[in-house]
Coordinates of C-alpha atoms in Angstrom, one line a residue:
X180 CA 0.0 0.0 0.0
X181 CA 3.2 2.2 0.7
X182 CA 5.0 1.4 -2.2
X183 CA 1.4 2.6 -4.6
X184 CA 1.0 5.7 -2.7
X185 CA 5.0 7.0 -3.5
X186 CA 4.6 5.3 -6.8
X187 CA 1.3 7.9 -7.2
X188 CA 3.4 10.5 -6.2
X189 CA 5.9 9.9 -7.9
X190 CA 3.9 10.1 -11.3
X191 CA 2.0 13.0 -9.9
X192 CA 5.1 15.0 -9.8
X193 CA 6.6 13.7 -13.4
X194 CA 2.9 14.5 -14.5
X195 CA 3.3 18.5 -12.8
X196 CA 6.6 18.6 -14.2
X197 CA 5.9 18.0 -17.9
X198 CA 2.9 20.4 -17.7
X199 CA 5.1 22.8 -16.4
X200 CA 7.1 22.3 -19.2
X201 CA 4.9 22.3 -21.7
X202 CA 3.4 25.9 -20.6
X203 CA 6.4 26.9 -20.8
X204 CA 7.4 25.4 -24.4
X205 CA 3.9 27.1 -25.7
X206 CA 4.7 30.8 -23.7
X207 CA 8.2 30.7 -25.9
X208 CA 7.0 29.7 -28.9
X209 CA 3.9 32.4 -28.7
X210 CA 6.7 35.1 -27.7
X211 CA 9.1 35.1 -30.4
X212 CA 6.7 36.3 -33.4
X213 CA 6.2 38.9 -31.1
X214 CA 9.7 39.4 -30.1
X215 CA 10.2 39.6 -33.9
X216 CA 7.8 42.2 -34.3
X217 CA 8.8 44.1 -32.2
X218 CA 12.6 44.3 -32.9
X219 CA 11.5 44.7 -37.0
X220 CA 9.2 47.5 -35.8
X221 CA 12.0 49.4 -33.8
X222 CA 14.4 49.0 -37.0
X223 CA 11.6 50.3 -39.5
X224 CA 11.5 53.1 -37.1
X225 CA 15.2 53.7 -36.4
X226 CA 15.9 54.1 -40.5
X227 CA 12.9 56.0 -40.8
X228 CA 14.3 58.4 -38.6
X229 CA 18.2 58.3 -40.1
X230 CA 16.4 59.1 -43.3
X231 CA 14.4 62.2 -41.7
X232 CA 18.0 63.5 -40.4
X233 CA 19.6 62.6 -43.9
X234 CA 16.8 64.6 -45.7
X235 CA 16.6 67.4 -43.3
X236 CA 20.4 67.8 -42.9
X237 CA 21.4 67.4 -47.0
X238 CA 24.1 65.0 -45.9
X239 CA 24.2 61.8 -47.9
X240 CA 26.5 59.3 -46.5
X241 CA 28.1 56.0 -48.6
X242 CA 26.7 53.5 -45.8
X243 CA 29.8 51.7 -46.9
X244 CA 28.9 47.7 -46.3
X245 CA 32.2 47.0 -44.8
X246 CA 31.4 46.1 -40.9
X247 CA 30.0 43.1 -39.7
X248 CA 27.1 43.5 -37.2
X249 CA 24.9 41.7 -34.9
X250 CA 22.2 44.4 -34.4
X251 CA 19.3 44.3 -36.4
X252 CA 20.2 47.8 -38.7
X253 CA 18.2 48.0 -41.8
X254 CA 20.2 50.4 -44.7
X255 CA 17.5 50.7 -47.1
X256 CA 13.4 49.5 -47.0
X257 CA 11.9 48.0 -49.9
X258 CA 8.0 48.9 -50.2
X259 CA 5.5 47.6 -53.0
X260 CA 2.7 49.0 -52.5
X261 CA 0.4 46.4 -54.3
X262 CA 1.4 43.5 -52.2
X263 CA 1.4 45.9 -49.2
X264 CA 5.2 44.8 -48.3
X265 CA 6.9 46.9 -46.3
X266 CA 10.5 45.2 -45.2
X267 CA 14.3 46.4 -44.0
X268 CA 17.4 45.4 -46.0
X269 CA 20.4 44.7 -44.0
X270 CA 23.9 45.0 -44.9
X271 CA 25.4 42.0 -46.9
X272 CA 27.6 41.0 -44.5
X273 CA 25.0 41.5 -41.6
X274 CA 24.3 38.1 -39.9
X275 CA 20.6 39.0 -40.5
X276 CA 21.2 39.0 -44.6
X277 CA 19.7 35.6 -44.8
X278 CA 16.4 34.1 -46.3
X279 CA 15.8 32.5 -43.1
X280 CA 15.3 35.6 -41.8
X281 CA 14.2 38.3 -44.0
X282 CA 14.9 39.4 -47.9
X283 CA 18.5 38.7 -48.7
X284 CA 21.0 41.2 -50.4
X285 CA 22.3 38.2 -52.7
X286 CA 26.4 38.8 -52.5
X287 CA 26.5 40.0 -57.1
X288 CA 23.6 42.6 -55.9
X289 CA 25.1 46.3 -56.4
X290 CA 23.5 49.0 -54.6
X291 CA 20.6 50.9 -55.6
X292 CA 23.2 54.3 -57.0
X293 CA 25.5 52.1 -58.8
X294 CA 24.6 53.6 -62.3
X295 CA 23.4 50.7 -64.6
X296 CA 23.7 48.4 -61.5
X297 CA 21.4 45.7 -60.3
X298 CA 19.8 45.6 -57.1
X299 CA 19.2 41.8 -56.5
X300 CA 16.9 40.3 -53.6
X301 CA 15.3 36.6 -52.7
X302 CA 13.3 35.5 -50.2
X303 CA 10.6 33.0 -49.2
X304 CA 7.4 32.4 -50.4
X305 CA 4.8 30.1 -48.5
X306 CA 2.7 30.5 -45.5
X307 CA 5.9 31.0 -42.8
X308 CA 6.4 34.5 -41.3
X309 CA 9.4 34.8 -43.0
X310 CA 7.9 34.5 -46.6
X311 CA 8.2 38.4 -47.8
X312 CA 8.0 37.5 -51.1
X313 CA 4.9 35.1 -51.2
X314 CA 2.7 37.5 -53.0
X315 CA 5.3 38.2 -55.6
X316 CA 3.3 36.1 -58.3
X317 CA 0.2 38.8 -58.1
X318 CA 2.7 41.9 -59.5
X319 CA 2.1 42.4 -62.6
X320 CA 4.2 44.7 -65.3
X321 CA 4.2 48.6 -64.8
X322 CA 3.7 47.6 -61.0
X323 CA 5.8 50.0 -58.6
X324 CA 8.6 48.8 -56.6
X325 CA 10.5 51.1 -54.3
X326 CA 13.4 51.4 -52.3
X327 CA 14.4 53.9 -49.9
X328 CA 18.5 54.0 -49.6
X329 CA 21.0 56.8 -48.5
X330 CA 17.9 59.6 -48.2
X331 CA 16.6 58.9 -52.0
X332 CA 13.7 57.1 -52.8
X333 CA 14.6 54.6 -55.8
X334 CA 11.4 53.9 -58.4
X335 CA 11.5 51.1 -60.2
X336 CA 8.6 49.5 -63.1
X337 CA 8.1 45.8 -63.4
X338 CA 9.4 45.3 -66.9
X339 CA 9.6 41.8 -67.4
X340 CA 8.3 38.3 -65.8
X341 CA 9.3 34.9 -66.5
X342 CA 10.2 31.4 -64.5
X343 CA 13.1 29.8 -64.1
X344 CA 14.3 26.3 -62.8
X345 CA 14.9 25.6 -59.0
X346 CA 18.8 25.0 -59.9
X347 CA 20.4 27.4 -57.4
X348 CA 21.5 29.9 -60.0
X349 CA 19.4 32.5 -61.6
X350 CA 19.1 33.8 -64.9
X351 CA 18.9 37.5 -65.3
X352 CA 17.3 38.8 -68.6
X353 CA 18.1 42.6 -67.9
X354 CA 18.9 45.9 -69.6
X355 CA 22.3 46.4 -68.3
X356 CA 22.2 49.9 -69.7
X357 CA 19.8 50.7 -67.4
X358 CA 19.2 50.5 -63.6
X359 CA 17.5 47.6 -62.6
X360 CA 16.4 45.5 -59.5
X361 CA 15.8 41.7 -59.5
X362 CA 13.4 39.9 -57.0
X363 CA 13.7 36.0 -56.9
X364 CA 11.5 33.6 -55.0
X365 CA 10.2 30.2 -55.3
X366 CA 7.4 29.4 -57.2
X367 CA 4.5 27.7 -54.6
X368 CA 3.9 24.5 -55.6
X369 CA 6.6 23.6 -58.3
X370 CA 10.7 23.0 -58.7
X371 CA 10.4 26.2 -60.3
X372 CA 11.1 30.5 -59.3
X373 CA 10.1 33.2 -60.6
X374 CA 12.2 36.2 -61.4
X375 CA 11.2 40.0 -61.9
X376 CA 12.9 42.5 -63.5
X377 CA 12.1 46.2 -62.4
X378 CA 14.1 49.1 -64.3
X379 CA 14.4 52.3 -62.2
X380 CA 12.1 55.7 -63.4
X381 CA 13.8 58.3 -61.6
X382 CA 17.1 59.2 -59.8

């Protein structure tokens, strides 16, 4: 009679101890999409206002990309406006310039005042919180794509629209006498990705 009555106890407290820990398991995985949020929040909001000082001051810096960082420091915002994205870029060698966490800077990408250059981004698509580009397949040509960079805002047209194969490599049909940017993401439901090819409208 002992013997069941510790043996109850004992599973009482292995049964307490695993609910315990499964609250806890659930209040971590609730908090970080709105740890995330938060922390993308205060970097929209700290560019946002190192653009108000850029404009207001007439000081354009470089932003040279030559530091590594572990802070989350956005140096320019891309914004379409049909898809309603609104997301920071990240320096390429920022730890945070990964498609596993937001819209990559791939490494041949030139910045958006490179004359003729190509501004070149990926990211997810699917249902994850990290898919920025999952809405990519509704843009259409003549749709706006901006970026904000150095205290300019960069306008580019959707010019062209076409699939590739999954391969790991990407073809780029550009202009390359013009100013362009290149978004890249995987197409739902195939091996395949689309690319599209913006050209810029205004300097």
């Amino acid at each position: 009679m002992q013997k069941r009555k510790e043996k109850n106890k004992l599973l009482l407290i292995i049964g307490i101890v695993y609910y315990i820990s499964g609250l806890l398991l659930l209040a971590y995985v609730i908090s970080i999409p709105i740890l995330n949020s938060k922390k993308e929040s205060k970097a929209l909001s700290n560019f946002y206002i190192q653009e108000e000082k850029k404009n207001n001051t007439n000081q354009v810096q470089n932003n040279k990309e030559n530091r590594m960082t572990n802070n989350l420091e956005y140096i320019a915002v891309l914004k379409i406006p049909k898809i309603k994205l609104e997301k920071g870029l990240v320096a390429k060698d920022s730890k945070y310039n990964n498609i596993d966490y937001g819209i990559k800077i791939l490494k041949e990408s030139d910045s958006p005042d490179v004359i003729n250059g190509n501004v070149i981004l990926a990211a997810h698509s699917g249902t994850a919180d990290i898919s920025y580009f999952n809405n990519l397949d509704k843009l259409k040509t003549n749709d706006e794509v901006l970026i904000l960079y150095n205290g300019k805002t960069y306008q580019y047209k959707i010019v062209n629209i076409y699939d590739i194969d999954k391969t790991g490599k990407a073809k780029i049909n550009r202009n390359n006498n013009k100013s362009t940017i290149t978004l890249i993401t995987c197409r739902n439901g195939t091996n395949k990705q689309i690319v599209l090819i913006g050209e810029l409208q205004n300097l």
